[in-house]
DNA sequence: TGTGACATGTAATATGTTACATGATTGA
DNA sequence: TCAATCATGTAACATATTACATGTCACA
């Protein structure tokens, strides 16, 4: 196939942002992301890099500056174009809606007894608060760097966490009213 | 394997909420969801239902009330327990963080020229506004029903859209400042 | 000298998408 | 009668996860 997945595009983006760099460096970016969606598993990253290289969206050349085995990856002109196309309006439906696993669970919350509903919401609120602290710390780190879009992404993640906490408070009220 | 995926759990939930019902009815719930994440493809739903039936989490019996071929599915006791376990704290990491494809794209927005950044953000804001209208309409429909959790989920989706629009306005400001 | 990070990969497996195929029933 | 919807599935393909395998290098 020659249509690129979200992962493919994000890999291109990371190579563009951090390249020239090794595949391992790319992988680290995904591993260090808080999102469990970007697992950074070797079995996903390396085959994808190989495919993107074969499609000539990524340039790869052996690194001779060190004796350690390793290739230096960078974004080719075609790769830059692929990123630009990905960001070109109009965005397709899949690019617009977020996916919130808490919303998924709340959808079926009525299936369990009221006491468990309350425990679910209370625990989720606590865990969300903990994540908010982690995200704040990430935001501070990003502000030390020089990439304004990294900072914006951290701010977005933070705002999302806060909005979801406010929403969960509403869920808590509904649950408590029974 | 005997560990259940998000889709498996959501299928159990839908069978619990709407059952006894046909597999097609379950599939429709996913097809009608606004989220492109729940594709509702037959190749996902029917094999999953078969597996869940084999695991005795779903009860299946032939429908004789109509001459149309079709099985009536319902949640078994073990199935109810599986849903309850899914909702039992503490939630695992994957259940807490949302995934926002717009945030993913903004992360690499610096790779394209300023003019395209502006077009991206402006278009995303418009498309988000349109989705907000659709979601409001869904919310009104849900309020006509009798499932408070359906309404809460619609409200959550709406709040999320609004929070993301406010965030995108911040992104727009950053983009405009260059 | 050995631990942990760097660096790259593969094999088995699970899961999901797309596209196709079949046939019954409802309603215009 | 014809189209749309109901209803269930399958085959080929793409993709991702887990777990394993291999070897280098820095540093304590």
Short mmCIF file of C-alpha atoms (C1' of nucleotides) in Angstrom, two decimals:
data_model
loop_
_atom_site.label_atom_id
_atom_site.label_comp_id
_atom_site.label_asym_id
_atom_site.label_seq_id
_atom_site.Cartn_x
_atom_site.Cartn_y
_atom_site.Cartn_z
CA UNK A 1 0.00 0.00 0.00
CA UNK A 2 1.15 3.55 -0.40
CA UNK A 3 -1.25 5.40 1.90
CA UNK A 4 0.43 6.42 5.11
CA UNK A 5 -0.94 5.80 8.59
CA UNK A 6 -0.98 8.22 11.52
CA UNK A 7 2.12 6.47 12.82
CA UNK A 8 3.88 6.81 9.45
CA UNK A 9 3.11 10.52 9.34
CA UNK A 10 4.16 11.09 12.91
CA UNK A 11 7.43 9.25 12.25
CA UNK A 12 8.04 11.50 9.25
CA UNK A 13 7.33 14.48 11.49
CA UNK A 14 9.72 13.32 14.18
CA UNK A 15 12.47 12.65 11.64
CA UNK A 16 11.84 16.13 10.28
CA UNK A 17 11.96 17.75 13.73
CA UNK A 18 14.94 15.88 15.16
CA UNK A 19 16.81 14.65 12.09
CA UNK A 20 19.36 13.79 11.04
CA UNK A 21 19.05 11.19 13.77
CA UNK A 22 19.01 7.44 14.34
CA UNK A 23 15.93 5.25 14.32
CA UNK A 24 16.47 4.71 18.01
CA UNK A 25 16.20 8.45 18.63
CA UNK A 26 12.87 8.46 16.78
CA UNK A 27 11.75 5.52 18.84
CA UNK A 28 12.65 7.30 22.06
CA UNK A 29 10.36 10.19 21.22
CA UNK A 30 7.44 7.75 21.04
CA UNK A 31 8.55 5.80 24.12
CA UNK A 32 8.75 9.00 26.16
CA UNK A 33 5.37 10.28 25.06
CA UNK A 34 2.85 10.07 27.89
CA UNK A 35 0.25 8.74 25.49
CA UNK A 36 -0.07 4.95 25.56
CA UNK A 37 -1.21 5.23 21.99
CA UNK A 38 2.36 5.78 20.82
CA UNK A 39 3.86 2.60 22.16
CA UNK A 40 7.16 3.03 20.37
CA UNK A 41 7.51 -0.71 20.03
CA UNK A 42 10.47 -1.78 17.91
CA UNK A 43 8.21 -4.00 15.87
CA UNK A 44 6.27 -0.93 14.73
CA UNK A 45 9.00 1.70 14.34
CA UNK A 46 11.70 -0.19 12.45
CA UNK A 47 9.48 -1.78 9.81
CA UNK A 48 7.80 1.60 9.28
CA UNK A 49 11.16 3.34 8.90
CA UNK A 50 12.21 0.70 6.41
CA UNK A 51 9.04 1.19 4.39
CA UNK A 52 9.34 4.99 4.47
CA UNK A 53 12.95 4.69 3.34
CA UNK A 54 11.94 2.39 0.51
CA UNK A 55 9.33 4.96 -0.53
CA UNK A 56 12.15 7.53 -0.50
CA UNK A 57 10.34 9.72 2.01
CA UNK A 58 13.23 9.23 4.41
CA UNK A 59 16.91 9.42 3.49
CA UNK A 60 19.16 6.95 5.25
CA UNK A 61 22.93 6.85 5.29
CA UNK A 62 25.43 5.00 7.40
CA UNK A 63 26.93 6.95 10.23
CA UNK A 64 30.74 6.98 10.09
CA UNK A 65 31.32 9.56 12.82
CA UNK A 66 31.11 6.74 15.37
CA UNK A 67 32.05 3.08 15.18
CA UNK A 68 28.69 2.18 16.69
CA UNK A 69 26.42 0.69 14.05
CA UNK A 70 23.70 3.10 13.14
CA UNK A 71 22.12 4.99 10.29
CA UNK A 72 21.40 8.66 10.13
CA UNK A 73 17.87 9.39 8.99
CA UNK A 74 16.56 12.61 7.52
CA UNK A 75 13.47 13.82 5.74
CA UNK A 76 13.73 13.87 1.94
CA UNK A 77 12.04 16.50 -0.21
CA UNK A 78 9.28 13.99 -0.99
CA UNK A 79 9.01 13.36 2.76
CA UNK A 80 8.54 17.06 3.45
CA UNK A 81 5.85 17.11 0.80
CA UNK A 82 4.12 14.15 2.44
CA UNK A 83 4.03 16.00 5.77
CA UNK A 84 2.69 19.11 4.07
CA UNK A 85 -0.05 17.08 2.37
CA UNK A 86 -0.98 15.55 5.72
CA UNK A 87 -1.47 19.07 7.11
CA UNK A 88 -3.39 20.34 4.11
CA UNK A 89 -7.08 21.20 4.59
CA UNK A 90 -9.67 19.92 4.60
CA UNK A 91 -8.79 17.44 7.31
CA UNK A 92 -10.52 14.10 7.03
CA UNK A 93 -13.02 13.03 9.68
CA UNK A 94 -10.54 10.82 11.50
CA UNK A 95 -8.29 13.79 12.13
CA UNK A 96 -10.92 15.86 13.88
CA UNK A 97 -12.51 13.90 16.69
CA UNK A 98 -10.61 12.96 19.79
CA UNK A 99 -10.89 9.59 21.44
CA UNK A 100 -11.51 9.59 25.17
CA UNK A 101 -11.42 6.13 26.81
CA UNK A 102 -13.12 7.55 29.89
CA UNK A 103 -16.09 8.64 27.80
CA UNK A 104 -16.22 5.12 26.38
CA UNK A 105 -16.46 3.69 29.88
CA UNK A 106 -19.00 6.20 31.14
CA UNK A 107 -21.22 5.17 28.24
CA UNK A 108 -21.80 1.78 29.94
CA UNK A 109 -21.58 2.95 33.55
CA UNK A 110 -25.28 2.27 34.07
CA UNK A 111 -24.59 -1.47 33.83
CA UNK A 112 -22.89 -1.66 37.22
CA UNK A 113 -24.38 -0.96 40.67
CA UNK A 114 -24.39 2.66 41.94
CA UNK A 115 -21.68 2.01 44.52
CA UNK A 116 -19.25 0.89 41.83
CA UNK A 117 -20.15 3.87 39.67
CA UNK A 118 -19.09 6.16 42.48
CA UNK A 119 -15.82 4.30 42.99
CA UNK A 120 -15.09 4.49 39.28
CA UNK A 121 -15.60 8.23 39.06
CA UNK A 122 -13.76 9.01 42.29
CA UNK A 123 -10.75 6.97 41.24
CA UNK A 124 -10.70 8.44 37.73
CA UNK A 125 -10.72 11.95 39.18
CA UNK A 126 -7.74 11.14 41.37
CA UNK A 127 -5.78 9.49 38.59
CA UNK A 128 -6.51 12.41 36.28
CA UNK A 129 -5.23 14.84 38.89
CA UNK A 130 -1.97 12.88 39.11
CA UNK A 131 -1.60 12.96 35.33
CA UNK A 132 -2.17 16.69 35.41
CA UNK A 133 0.90 17.11 37.59
CA UNK A 134 2.98 15.02 35.21
CA UNK A 135 1.73 17.09 32.29
CA UNK A 136 2.57 20.35 34.06
CA UNK A 137 6.08 19.09 34.54
CA UNK A 138 6.29 18.24 30.83
CA UNK A 139 5.02 21.71 30.01
CA UNK A 140 7.76 23.32 32.11
CA UNK A 141 10.40 21.20 30.36
CA UNK A 142 9.05 22.16 26.96
CA UNK A 143 9.20 25.84 27.87
CA UNK A 144 12.93 25.43 28.45
CA UNK A 145 13.30 24.20 24.84
CA UNK A 146 12.92 26.27 21.71
CA UNK A 147 10.01 24.56 19.99
CA UNK A 148 6.84 26.61 20.48
CA UNK A 149 4.71 23.80 19.03
CA UNK A 150 5.92 21.35 21.64
CA UNK A 151 4.85 23.82 24.29
CA UNK A 152 1.47 24.31 22.62
CA UNK A 153 0.91 20.56 22.54
CA UNK A 154 1.67 20.30 26.27
CA UNK A 155 -0.74 23.16 26.94
CA UNK A 156 -3.38 21.39 24.87
CA UNK A 157 -2.94 18.16 26.78
CA UNK A 158 -3.26 20.07 30.04
CA UNK A 159 -6.41 21.88 28.95
CA UNK A 160 -7.91 18.61 27.85
CA UNK A 161 -7.20 16.99 31.21
CA UNK A 162 -8.82 19.93 32.98
CA UNK A 163 -11.90 19.88 30.76
CA UNK A 164 -12.29 16.16 31.34
CA UNK A 165 -12.03 16.62 35.10
CA UNK A 166 -14.74 19.24 35.04
CA UNK A 167 -16.88 16.88 32.99
CA UNK A 168 -16.23 13.98 35.37
CA UNK A 169 -17.45 16.19 38.20
CA UNK A 170 -20.76 16.39 36.33
CA UNK A 171 -20.77 12.62 35.99
CA UNK A 172 -20.10 12.37 39.72
CA UNK A 173 -23.13 14.54 40.43
CA UNK A 174 -25.35 12.32 38.27
CA UNK A 175 -24.00 9.18 39.93
CA UNK A 176 -24.51 10.63 43.42
CA UNK A 177 -28.12 11.59 42.67
CA UNK A 178 -29.21 7.93 42.67
CA UNK B 1 -5.89 -14.98 24.09
CA UNK B 2 -8.40 -14.25 26.79
CA UNK B 3 -7.69 -10.60 27.51
CA UNK B 4 -10.34 -8.37 26.03
CA UNK B 5 -9.71 -5.29 23.89
CA UNK B 6 -11.47 -1.94 24.11
CA UNK B 7 -13.68 -3.04 21.24
CA UNK B 8 -14.55 -6.32 23.00
CA UNK B 9 -15.50 -4.44 26.15
CA UNK B 10 -17.52 -1.86 24.29
CA UNK B 11 -19.36 -4.64 22.44
CA UNK B 12 -20.19 -6.27 25.77
CA UNK B 13 -21.42 -2.90 26.98
CA UNK B 14 -23.61 -2.35 23.95
CA UNK B 15 -25.09 -5.86 24.22
CA UNK B 16 -25.78 -5.11 27.88
CA UNK B 17 -27.42 -1.77 27.14
CA UNK B 18 -29.51 -2.77 24.12
CA UNK B 19 -29.81 -6.54 24.48
CA UNK B 20 -31.39 -8.86 23.78
CA UNK B 21 -30.61 -7.73 20.24
CA UNK B 22 -29.06 -8.92 16.99
CA UNK B 23 -25.41 -8.54 16.05
CA UNK B 24 -26.52 -6.13 13.37
CA UNK B 25 -28.09 -3.88 16.00
CA UNK B 26 -24.79 -3.86 17.88
CA UNK B 27 -22.98 -3.05 14.68
CA UNK B 28 -25.32 -0.13 14.00
CA UNK B 29 -24.43 1.50 17.30
CA UNK B 30 -20.79 1.57 16.20
CA UNK B 31 -21.62 2.64 12.65
CA UNK B 32 -23.72 5.54 13.95
CA UNK B 33 -21.12 6.73 16.40
CA UNK B 34 -19.56 9.99 15.23
CA UNK B 35 -16.14 8.69 16.20
CA UNK B 36 -14.20 7.24 13.26
CA UNK B 37 -12.45 5.07 15.82
CA UNK B 38 -15.50 2.81 16.06
CA UNK B 39 -15.68 1.79 12.43
CA UNK B 40 -18.29 -0.88 12.97
CA UNK B 41 -16.84 -2.94 10.16
CA UNK B 42 -18.42 -6.36 9.84
CA UNK B 43 -14.98 -7.94 9.80
CA UNK B 44 -14.40 -6.65 13.32
CA UNK B 45 -17.83 -7.00 14.93
CA UNK B 46 -18.90 -10.50 13.88
CA UNK B 47 -15.63 -12.28 14.70
CA UNK B 48 -15.57 -10.47 18.07
CA UNK B 49 -19.15 -11.50 18.83
CA UNK B 50 -18.29 -15.08 17.93
CA UNK B 51 -15.29 -15.03 20.27
CA UNK B 52 -17.26 -13.44 23.11
CA UNK B 53 -19.97 -16.05 22.64
CA UNK B 54 -17.40 -18.84 22.72
CA UNK B 55 -16.05 -17.37 25.97
CA UNK B 56 -19.64 -17.45 27.25
CA UNK B 57 -19.64 -13.73 27.98
CA UNK B 58 -22.49 -13.34 25.50
CA UNK B 59 -25.52 -15.61 25.29
CA UNK B 60 -26.79 -16.31 21.78
CA UNK B 61 -30.02 -17.98 20.76
CA UNK B 62 -31.91 -18.20 17.51
CA UNK B 63 -34.73 -15.77 17.08
CA UNK B 64 -38.04 -17.47 16.31
CA UNK B 65 -40.29 -14.44 16.68
CA UNK B 66 -39.55 -13.52 13.06
CA UNK B 67 -38.83 -15.64 10.03
CA UNK B 68 -35.81 -13.48 9.28
CA UNK B 69 -32.56 -15.25 10.10
CA UNK B 70 -30.96 -13.76 13.16
CA UNK B 71 -29.71 -14.53 16.63
CA UNK B 72 -30.66 -12.72 19.80
CA UNK B 73 -27.66 -11.76 21.88
CA UNK B 74 -27.63 -10.92 25.55
CA UNK B 75 -25.06 -10.39 28.28
CA UNK B 76 -24.38 -13.47 30.45
CA UNK B 77 -23.58 -13.26 34.14
CA UNK B 78 -19.90 -13.73 33.29
CA UNK B 79 -20.28 -10.96 30.72
CA UNK B 80 -21.69 -8.60 33.34
CA UNK B 81 -18.75 -9.44 35.55
CA UNK B 82 -16.33 -8.70 32.69
CA UNK B 83 -17.88 -5.25 32.25
CA UNK B 84 -17.69 -4.64 36.01
CA UNK B 85 -14.01 -5.63 36.05
CA UNK B 86 -13.34 -3.27 33.18
CA UNK B 87 -14.81 -0.42 35.24
CA UNK B 88 -12.99 -1.37 38.43
CA UNK B 89 -10.32 1.04 39.71
CA UNK B 90 -7.50 1.63 39.36
CA UNK B 91 -7.81 2.26 35.63
CA UNK B 92 -4.76 1.37 33.60
CA UNK B 93 -2.77 4.07 31.86
CA UNK B 94 -4.37 3.44 28.48
CA UNK B 95 -7.79 4.24 29.89
CA UNK B 96 -6.86 7.69 31.15
CA UNK B 97 -5.29 9.75 28.41
CA UNK B 98 -7.26 10.91 25.43
CA UNK B 99 -5.94 10.87 21.91
CA UNK B 100 -6.30 14.06 19.92
CA UNK B 101 -5.24 13.80 16.27
CA UNK B 102 -5.16 17.60 16.02
CA UNK B 103 -2.57 17.75 18.79
CA UNK B 104 -0.55 15.17 16.86
CA UNK B 105 -0.57 17.39 13.80
CA UNK B 106 0.20 20.61 15.65
CA UNK B 107 3.30 18.89 17.05
CA UNK B 108 4.86 18.99 13.57
CA UNK B 109 3.29 22.22 12.35
CA UNK B 110 6.66 23.97 12.41
CA UNK B 111 7.77 21.85 9.45
CA UNK B 112 5.56 23.67 6.94
CA UNK B 113 5.70 27.34 5.88
CA UNK B 114 3.80 29.91 8.00
CA UNK B 115 1.12 30.44 5.37
CA UNK B 116 0.17 26.77 5.43
CA UNK B 117 0.16 26.76 9.25
CA UNK B 118 -2.45 29.50 9.17
CA UNK B 119 -4.57 27.67 6.62
CA UNK B 120 -4.38 24.50 8.73
CA UNK B 121 -5.55 26.17 11.92
CA UNK B 122 -8.26 28.23 10.24
CA UNK B 123 -9.70 25.19 8.51
CA UNK B 124 -9.55 23.05 11.65
CA UNK B 125 -11.43 25.71 13.59
CA UNK B 126 -14.18 25.76 10.97
CA UNK B 127 -14.48 22.00 10.79
CA UNK B 128 -14.57 21.77 14.58
CA UNK B 129 -17.38 24.31 14.69
CA UNK B 130 -19.38 22.20 12.24
CA UNK B 131 -18.82 19.10 14.35
CA UNK B 132 -20.00 21.02 17.38
CA UNK B 133 -23.35 21.57 15.71
CA UNK B 134 -23.65 17.86 14.93
CA UNK B 135 -22.79 17.03 18.51
CA UNK B 136 -25.37 19.47 19.88
CA UNK B 137 -27.96 17.74 17.76
CA UNK B 138 -26.87 14.36 19.14
CA UNK B 139 -27.11 15.79 22.64
CA UNK B 140 -30.70 16.93 22.06
CA UNK B 141 -31.60 13.46 20.74
CA UNK B 142 -30.05 11.80 23.76
CA UNK B 143 -32.02 14.06 26.09
CA UNK B 144 -35.20 12.68 24.52
CA UNK B 145 -34.13 9.17 25.54
CA UNK B 146 -33.96 7.78 29.03
CA UNK B 147 -30.27 6.96 29.38
CA UNK B 148 -28.55 9.65 31.48
CA UNK B 149 -25.12 8.22 30.62
CA UNK B 150 -25.72 8.66 26.93
CA UNK B 151 -26.51 12.31 27.60
CA UNK B 152 -23.42 12.69 29.76
CA UNK B 153 -21.24 11.25 27.00
CA UNK B 154 -22.69 13.74 24.49
CA UNK B 155 -22.04 16.56 26.93
CA UNK B 156 -18.48 15.33 27.37
CA UNK B 157 -17.89 15.24 23.64
CA UNK B 158 -19.25 18.77 23.35
CA UNK B 159 -17.07 20.10 26.17
CA UNK B 160 -14.06 18.47 24.60
CA UNK B 161 -14.77 20.10 21.24
CA UNK B 162 -15.10 23.48 22.92
CA UNK B 163 -11.89 23.07 24.90
CA UNK B 164 -10.05 22.09 21.74
CA UNK B 165 -11.39 25.12 19.88
CA UNK B 166 -10.20 27.44 22.63
CA UNK B 167 -6.81 25.74 22.46
CA UNK B 168 -6.66 26.07 18.69
CA UNK B 169 -7.27 29.79 19.10
CA UNK B 170 -4.05 29.87 21.12
CA UNK B 171 -2.30 27.97 18.35
CA UNK B 172 -3.67 30.49 15.85
CA UNK B 173 -2.18 33.33 17.90
CA UNK B 174 1.24 31.66 17.92
CA UNK B 175 1.06 31.00 14.19
CA UNK B 176 0.01 34.58 13.46
CA UNK B 177 2.89 36.01 15.49
CA UNK B 178 5.45 34.88 12.90
"C1'" DT C 1 34.00 -6.25 34.94
"C1'" DG C 2 29.49 -5.69 34.55
"C1'" DT C 3 25.32 -2.83 34.21
"C1'" DG C 4 22.54 0.05 31.56
"C1'" DA C 5 21.73 2.76 27.65
"C1'" DC C 6 22.42 2.76 22.57
"C1'" DA C 7 21.10 0.54 18.27
"C1'" DT C 8 18.67 -2.60 15.13
"C1'" DG C 9 16.05 -6.03 14.06
"C1'" DT C 10 12.75 -10.57 13.67
"C1'" DA C 11 8.94 -14.17 14.58
"C1'" DA C 12 4.67 -15.38 16.31
"C1'" DT C 13 0.53 -13.66 17.11
"C1'" DA C 14 -3.55 -10.75 17.41
"C1'" DT C 15 -6.42 -7.47 15.53
"C1'" DG C 16 -8.72 -4.63 12.26
"C1'" DT C 17 -10.00 -2.84 7.35
"C1'" DT C 18 -11.71 -3.32 2.83
"C1'" DA C 19 -14.21 -5.50 -0.20
"C1'" DC C 20 -16.97 -9.02 -1.43
"C1'" DA C 21 -20.85 -12.46 -1.04
"C1'" DT C 22 -25.39 -14.12 0.27
"C1'" DG C 23 -30.11 -13.93 1.10
"C1'" DA C 24 -34.63 -12.16 3.52
"C1'" DT C 25 -37.85 -8.51 4.30
"C1'" DT C 26 -40.06 -3.91 4.08
"C1'" DG C 27 -42.17 -0.30 1.79
"C1'" DA C 28 -42.78 2.94 -2.20
"C1'" DT D 1 -41.04 -4.88 -8.74
"C1'" DC D 2 -37.22 -2.55 -7.25
"C1'" DA D 3 -34.37 -0.35 -3.89
"C1'" DA D 4 -33.08 0.02 0.69
"C1'" DT D 5 -32.36 -1.98 4.88
"C1'" DC D 6 -31.82 -6.05 7.76
"C1'" DA D 7 -28.74 -9.75 8.77
"C1'" DT D 8 -24.55 -12.53 8.73
"C1'" DG D 9 -20.50 -13.70 7.31
"C1'" DT D 10 -15.56 -14.55 4.76
"C1'" DA D 11 -10.89 -13.73 2.39
"C1'" DA D 12 -7.01 -11.02 1.53
"C1'" DC D 13 -4.42 -7.79 3.34
"C1'" DA D 14 -2.21 -4.37 6.47
"C1'" DT D 15 -0.69 -3.23 10.79
"C1'" DA D 16 0.69 -3.44 15.66
"C1'" DT D 17 2.20 -5.95 20.05
"C1'" DT D 18 5.00 -8.92 22.64
"C1'" DA D 19 8.89 -11.12 23.29
"C1'" DC D 20 13.08 -12.37 21.86
"C1'" DA D 21 17.86 -11.89 19.73
"C1'" DT D 22 22.15 -9.54 18.83
"C1'" DG D 23 25.90 -6.61 19.53
"C1'" DT D 24 28.29 -1.83 20.95
"C1'" DC D 25 29.70 1.55 24.02
"C1'" DA D 26 30.26 4.49 28.32
"C1'" DC D 27 31.16 4.58 32.88
"C1'" DA D 28 31.44 3.26 37.68
#
